[in-house]
Coordinates of C-alpha atoms and ligand atoms in Angstrom, one line a residue:
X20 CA -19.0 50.7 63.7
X21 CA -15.3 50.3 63.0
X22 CA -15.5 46.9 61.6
X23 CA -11.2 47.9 60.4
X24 CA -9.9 47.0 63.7
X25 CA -11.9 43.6 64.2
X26 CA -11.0 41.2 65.2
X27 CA -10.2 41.6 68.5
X28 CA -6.2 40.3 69.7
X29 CA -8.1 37.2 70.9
X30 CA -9.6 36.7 67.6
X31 CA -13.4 37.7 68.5
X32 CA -15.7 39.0 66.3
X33 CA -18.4 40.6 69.2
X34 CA -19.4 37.3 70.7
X35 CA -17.8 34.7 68.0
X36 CA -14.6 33.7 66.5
X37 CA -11.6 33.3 69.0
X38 CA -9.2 30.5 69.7
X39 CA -11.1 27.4 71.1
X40 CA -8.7 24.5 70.9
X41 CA -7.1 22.2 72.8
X42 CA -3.6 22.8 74.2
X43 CA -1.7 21.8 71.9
X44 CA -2.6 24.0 69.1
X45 CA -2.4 27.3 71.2
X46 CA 1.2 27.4 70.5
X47 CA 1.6 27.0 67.0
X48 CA -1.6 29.2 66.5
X49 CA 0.2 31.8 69.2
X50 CA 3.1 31.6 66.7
X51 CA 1.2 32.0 63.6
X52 CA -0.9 34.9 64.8
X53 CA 2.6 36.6 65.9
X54 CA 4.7 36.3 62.8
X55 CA 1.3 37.5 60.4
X56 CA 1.1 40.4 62.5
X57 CA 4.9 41.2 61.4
X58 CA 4.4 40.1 58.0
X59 CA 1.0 42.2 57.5
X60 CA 2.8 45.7 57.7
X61 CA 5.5 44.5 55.6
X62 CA 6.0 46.4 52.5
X63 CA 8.2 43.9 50.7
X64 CA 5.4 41.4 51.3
X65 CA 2.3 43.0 50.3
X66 CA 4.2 44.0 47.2
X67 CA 5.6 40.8 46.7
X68 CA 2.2 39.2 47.3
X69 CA 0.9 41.5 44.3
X70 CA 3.2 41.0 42.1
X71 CA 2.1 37.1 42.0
X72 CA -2.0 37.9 42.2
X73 CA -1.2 40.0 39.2
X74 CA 1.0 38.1 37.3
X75 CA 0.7 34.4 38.4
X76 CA -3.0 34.9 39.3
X77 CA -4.8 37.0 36.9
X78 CA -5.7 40.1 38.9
X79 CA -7.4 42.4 38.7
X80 CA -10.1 40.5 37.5
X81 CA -12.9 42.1 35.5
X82 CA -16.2 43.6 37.0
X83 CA -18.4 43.0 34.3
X84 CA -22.2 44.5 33.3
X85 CA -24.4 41.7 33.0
X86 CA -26.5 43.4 30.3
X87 CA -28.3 40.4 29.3
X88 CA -29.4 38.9 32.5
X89 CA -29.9 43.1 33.5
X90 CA -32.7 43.0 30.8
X91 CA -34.5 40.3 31.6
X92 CA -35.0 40.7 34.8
X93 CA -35.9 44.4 34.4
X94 CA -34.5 45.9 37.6
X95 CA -31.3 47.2 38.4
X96 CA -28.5 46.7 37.1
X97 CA -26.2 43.8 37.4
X98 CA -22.2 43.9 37.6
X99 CA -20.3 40.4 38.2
X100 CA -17.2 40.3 39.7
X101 CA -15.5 37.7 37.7
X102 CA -12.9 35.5 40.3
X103 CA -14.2 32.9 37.9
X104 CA -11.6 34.0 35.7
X105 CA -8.8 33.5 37.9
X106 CA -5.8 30.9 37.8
X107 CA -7.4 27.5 38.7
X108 CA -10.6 28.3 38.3
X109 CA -11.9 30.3 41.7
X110 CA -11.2 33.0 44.2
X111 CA -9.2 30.3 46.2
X112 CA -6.5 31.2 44.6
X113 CA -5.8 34.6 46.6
X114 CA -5.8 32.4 49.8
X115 CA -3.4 30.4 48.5
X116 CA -1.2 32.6 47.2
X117 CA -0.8 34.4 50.6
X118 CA -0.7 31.6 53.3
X119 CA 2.1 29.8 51.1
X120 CA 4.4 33.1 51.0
X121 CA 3.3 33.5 54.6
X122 CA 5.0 29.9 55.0
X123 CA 8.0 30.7 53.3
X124 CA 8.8 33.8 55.6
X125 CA 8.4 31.2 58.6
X126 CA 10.9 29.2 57.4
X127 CA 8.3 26.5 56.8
X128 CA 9.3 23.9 54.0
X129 CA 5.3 21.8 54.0
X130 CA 2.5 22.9 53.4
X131 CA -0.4 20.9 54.4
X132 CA -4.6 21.7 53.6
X133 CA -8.1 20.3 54.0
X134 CA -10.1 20.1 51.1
X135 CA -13.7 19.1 50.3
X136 CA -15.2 19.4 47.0
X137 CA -10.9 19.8 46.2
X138 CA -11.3 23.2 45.2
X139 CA -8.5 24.4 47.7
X140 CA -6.8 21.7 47.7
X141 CA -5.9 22.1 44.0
X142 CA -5.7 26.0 45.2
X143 CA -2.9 25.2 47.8
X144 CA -1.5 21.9 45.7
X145 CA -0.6 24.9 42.8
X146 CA 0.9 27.4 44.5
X147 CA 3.1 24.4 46.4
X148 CA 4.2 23.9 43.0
X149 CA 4.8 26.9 42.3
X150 CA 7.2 27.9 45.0
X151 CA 8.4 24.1 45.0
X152 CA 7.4 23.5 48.7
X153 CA 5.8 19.5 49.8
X154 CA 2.3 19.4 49.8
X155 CA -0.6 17.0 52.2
X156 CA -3.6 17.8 50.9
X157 CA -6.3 16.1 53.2
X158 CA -9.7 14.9 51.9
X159 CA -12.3 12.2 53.6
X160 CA -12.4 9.2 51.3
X161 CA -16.1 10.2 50.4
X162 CA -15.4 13.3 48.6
X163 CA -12.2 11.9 46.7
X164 CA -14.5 9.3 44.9
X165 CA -16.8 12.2 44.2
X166 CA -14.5 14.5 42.8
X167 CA -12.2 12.3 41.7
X168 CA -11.1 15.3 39.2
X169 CA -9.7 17.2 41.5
X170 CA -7.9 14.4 43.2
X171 CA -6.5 14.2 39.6
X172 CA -5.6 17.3 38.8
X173 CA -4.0 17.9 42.6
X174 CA -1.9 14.7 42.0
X175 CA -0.2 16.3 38.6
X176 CA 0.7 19.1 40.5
X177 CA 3.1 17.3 42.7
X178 CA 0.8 17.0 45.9
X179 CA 0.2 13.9 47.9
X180 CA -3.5 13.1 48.6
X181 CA -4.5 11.6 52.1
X182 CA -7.6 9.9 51.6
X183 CA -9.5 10.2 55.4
X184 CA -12.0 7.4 56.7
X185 CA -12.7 8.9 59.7
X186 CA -16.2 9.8 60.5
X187 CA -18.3 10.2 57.5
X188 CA -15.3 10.6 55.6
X189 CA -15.7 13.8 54.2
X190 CA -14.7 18.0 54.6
X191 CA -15.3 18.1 58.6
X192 CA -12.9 14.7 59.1
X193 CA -10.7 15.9 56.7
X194 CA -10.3 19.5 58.8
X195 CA -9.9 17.2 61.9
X196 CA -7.0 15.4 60.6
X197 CA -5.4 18.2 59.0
X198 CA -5.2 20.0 62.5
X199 CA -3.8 17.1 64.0
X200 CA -1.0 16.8 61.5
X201 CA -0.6 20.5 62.3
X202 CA 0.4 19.6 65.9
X203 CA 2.2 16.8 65.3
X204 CA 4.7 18.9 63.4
X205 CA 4.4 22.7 62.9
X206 CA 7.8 23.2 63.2
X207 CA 8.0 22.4 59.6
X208 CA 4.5 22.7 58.4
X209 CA 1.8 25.5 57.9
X210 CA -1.2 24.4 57.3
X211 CA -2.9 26.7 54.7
X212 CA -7.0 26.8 55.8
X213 CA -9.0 27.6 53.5
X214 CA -11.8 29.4 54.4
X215 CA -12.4 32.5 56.9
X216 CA -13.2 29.6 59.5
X217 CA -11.0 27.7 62.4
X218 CA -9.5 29.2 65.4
X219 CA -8.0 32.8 65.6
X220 CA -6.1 34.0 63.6
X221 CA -7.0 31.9 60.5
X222 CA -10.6 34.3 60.1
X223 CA -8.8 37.1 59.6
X224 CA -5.8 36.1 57.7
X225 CA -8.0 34.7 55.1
X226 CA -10.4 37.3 55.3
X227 CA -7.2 40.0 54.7
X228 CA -6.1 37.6 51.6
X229 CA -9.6 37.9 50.2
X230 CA -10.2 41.6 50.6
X231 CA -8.5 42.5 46.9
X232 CA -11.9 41.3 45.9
X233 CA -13.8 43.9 47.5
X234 CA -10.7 46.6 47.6
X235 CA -10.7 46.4 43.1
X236 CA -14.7 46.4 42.7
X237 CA -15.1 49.8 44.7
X238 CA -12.6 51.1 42.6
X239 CA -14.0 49.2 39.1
X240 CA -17.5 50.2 40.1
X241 CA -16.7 54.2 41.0
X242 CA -15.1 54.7 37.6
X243 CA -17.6 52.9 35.9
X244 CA -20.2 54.3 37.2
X245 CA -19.3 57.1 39.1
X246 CA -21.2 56.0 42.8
X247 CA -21.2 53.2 44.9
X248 CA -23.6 50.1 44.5
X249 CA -26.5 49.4 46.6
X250 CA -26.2 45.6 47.3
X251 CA -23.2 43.1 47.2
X252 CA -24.3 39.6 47.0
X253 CA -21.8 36.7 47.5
X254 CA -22.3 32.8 48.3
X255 CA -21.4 31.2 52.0
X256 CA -19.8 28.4 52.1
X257 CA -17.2 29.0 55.1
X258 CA -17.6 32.9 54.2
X259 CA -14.1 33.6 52.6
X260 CA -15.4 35.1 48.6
X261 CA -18.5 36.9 50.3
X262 CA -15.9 38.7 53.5
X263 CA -13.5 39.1 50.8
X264 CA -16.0 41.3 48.7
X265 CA -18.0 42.8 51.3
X266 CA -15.2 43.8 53.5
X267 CA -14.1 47.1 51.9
X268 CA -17.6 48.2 51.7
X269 CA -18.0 47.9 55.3
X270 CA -17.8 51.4 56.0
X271 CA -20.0 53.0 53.2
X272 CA -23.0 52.3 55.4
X273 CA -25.4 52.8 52.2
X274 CA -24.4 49.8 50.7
X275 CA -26.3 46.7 51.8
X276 CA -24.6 43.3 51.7
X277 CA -26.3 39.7 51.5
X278 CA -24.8 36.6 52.0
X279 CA -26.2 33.6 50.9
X280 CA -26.3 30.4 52.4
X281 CA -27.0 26.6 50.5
X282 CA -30.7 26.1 51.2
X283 CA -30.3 22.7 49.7
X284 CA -33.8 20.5 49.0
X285 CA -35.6 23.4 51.5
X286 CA -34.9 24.2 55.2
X287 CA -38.1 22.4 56.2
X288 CA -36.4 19.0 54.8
X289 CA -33.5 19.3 57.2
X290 CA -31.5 18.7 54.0
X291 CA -29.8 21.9 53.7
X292 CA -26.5 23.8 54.8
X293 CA -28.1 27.4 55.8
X294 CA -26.9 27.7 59.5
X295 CA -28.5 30.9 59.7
X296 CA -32.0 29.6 59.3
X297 CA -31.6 26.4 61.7
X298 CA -28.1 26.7 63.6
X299 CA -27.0 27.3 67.5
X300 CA -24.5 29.0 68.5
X301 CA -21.2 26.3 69.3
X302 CA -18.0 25.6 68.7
X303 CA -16.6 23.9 65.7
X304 CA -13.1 23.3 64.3
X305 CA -12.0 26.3 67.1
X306 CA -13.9 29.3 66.4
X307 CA -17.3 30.1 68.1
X308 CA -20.2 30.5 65.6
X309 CA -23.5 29.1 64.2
X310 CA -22.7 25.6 63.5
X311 CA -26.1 22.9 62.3
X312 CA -26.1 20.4 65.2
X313 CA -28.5 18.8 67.6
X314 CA -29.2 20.0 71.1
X315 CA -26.5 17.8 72.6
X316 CA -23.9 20.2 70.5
X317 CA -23.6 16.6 67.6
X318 CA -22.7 17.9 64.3
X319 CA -25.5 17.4 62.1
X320 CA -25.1 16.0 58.6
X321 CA -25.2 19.3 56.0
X322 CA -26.9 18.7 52.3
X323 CA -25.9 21.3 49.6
X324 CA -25.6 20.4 45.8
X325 CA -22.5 22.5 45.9
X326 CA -20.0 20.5 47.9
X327 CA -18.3 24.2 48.3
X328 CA -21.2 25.2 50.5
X329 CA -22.0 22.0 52.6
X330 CA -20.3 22.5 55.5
X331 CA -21.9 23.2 59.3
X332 CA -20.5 26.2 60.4
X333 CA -20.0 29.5 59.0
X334 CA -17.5 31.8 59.6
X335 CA -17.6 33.8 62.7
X336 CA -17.3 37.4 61.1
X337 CA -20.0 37.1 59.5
X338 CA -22.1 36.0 62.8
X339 CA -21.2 39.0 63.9
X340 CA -22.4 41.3 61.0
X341 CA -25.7 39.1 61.2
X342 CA -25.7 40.3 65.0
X343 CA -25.2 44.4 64.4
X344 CA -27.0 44.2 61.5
X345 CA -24.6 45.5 59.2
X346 CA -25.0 42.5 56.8
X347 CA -28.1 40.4 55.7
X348 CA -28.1 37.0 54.5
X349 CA -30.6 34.3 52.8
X350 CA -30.2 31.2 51.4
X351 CA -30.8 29.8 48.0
X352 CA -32.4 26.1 47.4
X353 CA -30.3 23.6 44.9
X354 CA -32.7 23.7 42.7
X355 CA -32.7 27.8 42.4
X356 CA -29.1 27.2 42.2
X357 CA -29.5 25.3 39.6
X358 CA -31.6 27.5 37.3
X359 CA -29.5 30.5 38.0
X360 CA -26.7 27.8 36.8
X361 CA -28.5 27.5 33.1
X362 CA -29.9 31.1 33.2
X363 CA -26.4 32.7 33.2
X364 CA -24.7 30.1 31.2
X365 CA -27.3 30.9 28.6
X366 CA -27.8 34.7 28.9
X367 CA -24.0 35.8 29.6
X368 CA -22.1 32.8 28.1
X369 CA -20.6 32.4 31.4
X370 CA -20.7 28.9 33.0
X371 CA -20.5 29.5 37.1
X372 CA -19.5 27.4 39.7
X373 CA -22.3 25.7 41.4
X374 CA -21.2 27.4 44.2
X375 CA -21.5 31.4 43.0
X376 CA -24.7 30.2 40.8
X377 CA -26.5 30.3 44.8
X378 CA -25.5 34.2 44.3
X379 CA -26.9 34.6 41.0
X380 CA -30.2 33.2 42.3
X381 CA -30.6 35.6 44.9
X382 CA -29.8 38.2 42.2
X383 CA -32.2 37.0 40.1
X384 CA -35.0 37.0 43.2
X385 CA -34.1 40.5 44.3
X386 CA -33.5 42.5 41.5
X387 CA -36.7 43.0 39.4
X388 CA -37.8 44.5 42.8
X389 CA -35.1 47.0 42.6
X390 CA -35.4 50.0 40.9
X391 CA -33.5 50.5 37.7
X392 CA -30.6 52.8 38.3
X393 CA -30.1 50.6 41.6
X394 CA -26.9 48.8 41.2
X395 CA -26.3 45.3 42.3
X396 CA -22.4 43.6 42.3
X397 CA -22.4 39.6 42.5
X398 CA -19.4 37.6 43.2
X399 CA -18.8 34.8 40.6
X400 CA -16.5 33.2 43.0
X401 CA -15.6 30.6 40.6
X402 CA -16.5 28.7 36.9
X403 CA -18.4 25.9 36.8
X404 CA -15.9 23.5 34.7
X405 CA -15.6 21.1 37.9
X406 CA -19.8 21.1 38.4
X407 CA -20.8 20.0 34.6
X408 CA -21.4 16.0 35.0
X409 CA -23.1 16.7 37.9
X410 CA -25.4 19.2 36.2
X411 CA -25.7 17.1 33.2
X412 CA -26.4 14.1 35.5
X413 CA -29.6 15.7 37.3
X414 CA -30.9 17.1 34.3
X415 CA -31.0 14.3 32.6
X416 CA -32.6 12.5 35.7
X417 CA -35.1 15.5 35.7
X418 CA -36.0 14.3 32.1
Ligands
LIG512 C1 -14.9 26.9 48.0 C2 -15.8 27.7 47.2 C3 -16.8 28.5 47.8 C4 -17.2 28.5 49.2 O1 -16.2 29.0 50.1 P1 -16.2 30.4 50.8 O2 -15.1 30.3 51.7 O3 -17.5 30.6 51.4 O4 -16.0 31.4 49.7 C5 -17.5 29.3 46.9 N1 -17.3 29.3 45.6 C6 -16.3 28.6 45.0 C7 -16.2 28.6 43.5 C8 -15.5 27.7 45.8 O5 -14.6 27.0 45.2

């Protein structure tokens, strides 16, 4: 399988991804997918691009032996990628970085996002900053009272914050309105997505932004330990942090991947975000995929405790590796979640987003069945500063 020259120049990924939108986005998207195609076999760019993830970002970032959590579980052996560790908390960051220089070489003086749980809105709101470009950031009027931190912390940096009422006032209305800012003035604007979701080409740009992660832990996990490991776990949210790892590993067929979904209270509840276990195929937000809705196509409502994860679609690359079975994928309940949350925090010291601790779990399931000179790499995608009250909140409750 050459997964290296996916997607197709439609933006398909077998039967999903591509470019379903109304009219008035095919030009600006026609545009975009054009000048990233010029920009991705620039050498000044890359290198430029580099120079900031290594510098401004924190790269590379360590792939760590989790010796601790190893032991007790008494199976293989467990490395973490730590993207916790990067610049504003999460792997969001490399996104960032590269749509906003991406922006800059179009000429484009505003950058505009979605955000849900705010995690890339403070991503987009920081690299704004950086390169002193305007910033929209997006976000249904729900979420902002929930994470009223990041509305916070995005307002210091210099970004304005568009509360959204539409709908049910959270991430899917916020996408929604951020698109239709997009067409109303893309001459100007790029609007920095931030997942490997939406219409062509935005899968694959943010899929090519994440690939450092995977690219540095072949490298970290072939000096360290001389072979390559035998399963790569990372969390689904939209896909960007578990594409971003697996993706260099695509070709080493030996090594398994396994993405996992929010399972939220249980799949049998209804109250969960796994579209693998319950989903049709459809089209949300441009891009063909499994998305959680009813049999009229509705969006149905998505339940995750990690607001990262609770969104109805998935991205379309990794329908596609479902389909060919090149990649596997599970899901993990809250409440596993949340004991891989407290299991880590107290084995490794390391607190982990609410988000990556859905990776953990499924660590923590599979490897005491693994063998122990089997090797198994999770992506922390991100700390868990943002999640404490909430964690703290529900434990107490559990009391
Ligand atoms: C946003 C986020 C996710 C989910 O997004 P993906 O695109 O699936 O990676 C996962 N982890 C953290 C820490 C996040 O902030």
């Amino acid at each position: 399988m050459n997964t290296e020259s996916l997607p197709d120049i439609h933006g398909n990924f077998g039967l999903y991804g591509g470019m379903h939108v109304p009219e008035p986005l095919v030009t600006p998207l026609t545009e975009l997918a054009e000048q990233y195609a010029i920009v991705r076999k620039d050498p000044t760019f890359q290198a430029e691009l580099d120079d900031l993830l290594a510098n401004y970002a924190g790269r590379p970032t360590p792939l760590y032996f989790a010796e601790r959590l190893t032991q007790s579980l008494g199976g293989a052996k467990i490395y973490l990628k730590r993207e916790d560790l990067l610049h504003a908390g999460a792997h969001k960051i490399n996104n960032a970085l590269g749509q906003v220089l991406l922006a800059r070489r179009m000429g484009k003086t505003r950058v505009i996002a979605e955000t849900g749980a705010g995690q890339h809105g403070v991503a987009t709101a920081t690299v704004a900053a950086r390169f002193g470009l305007e910033c929209i950031i997006y976000m249904g009027a729900v979420d902002m009272k929930r994470q009223a931190l990041n509305v916070a912390r995005m307002r210091f940096l210099g970004a304005t914050v568009v509360a959204v009422h539409a709908g049910q006032a959270t991430l899917k209305d916020a996408v929604d309105e951020a698109i239709m800012a997009f067409v109303g003035d893309h001459k100007n604007t790029h609007y920095v997505l931030g997942s490997a979701l939406g219409p062509h080409p935005y899968p694959m740009i943010v899929r090519d932004f994440q690939r450092v992660i995977g690219v540095e832990a072949r490298r970290q996990i072939l000096e360290r330990e001389g072979r390559l490991p035998d399963l790569l776990v990372a969390c689904i949210g939209g896909g960007s942090n578990a594409i971003g790892l697996f993706h260099a590993f695509l070709g080493d067929t030996t090594v398994r991947t396994c993405g996992v979904e929010g399972g939220g209270e249980g799949i049998k509840t209804g109250k969960h975000a796994a579209r693998f276990q319950t989903g049709r195929l459809g089209v949300l937000h441009g891009t063909k995929t499994f998305i959680l809705s009813d049999e009229e196509g509705n969006i149905l409502p998505t339940h995750s405790i990690s607001a990262g994860m609770d969104y109805a679609g998935i991205g379309p690359e990794h329908a596609y590796l479902r389909d060919t079975g090149r990649g596997t994928f599970d899901y993990a309940t809250d409440d596993e979640a949340l004991n891989a949350f407290l299991t880590l925090s107290k084995l490794e010291g390391i607190i982990p987003a609410l988000e990556s601790s859905h990776a953990v779990a499924h660590a923590i399931k599979v490897a005491p069945k693994m063998r122990k000179d089997e090797i198994v790499i999770v992506n922390l995608s991100g700390r868990g500063d943002k999640d404490v009250s909430q964690v703290a909140d529900r434990i107490l409750q559990n009391c």
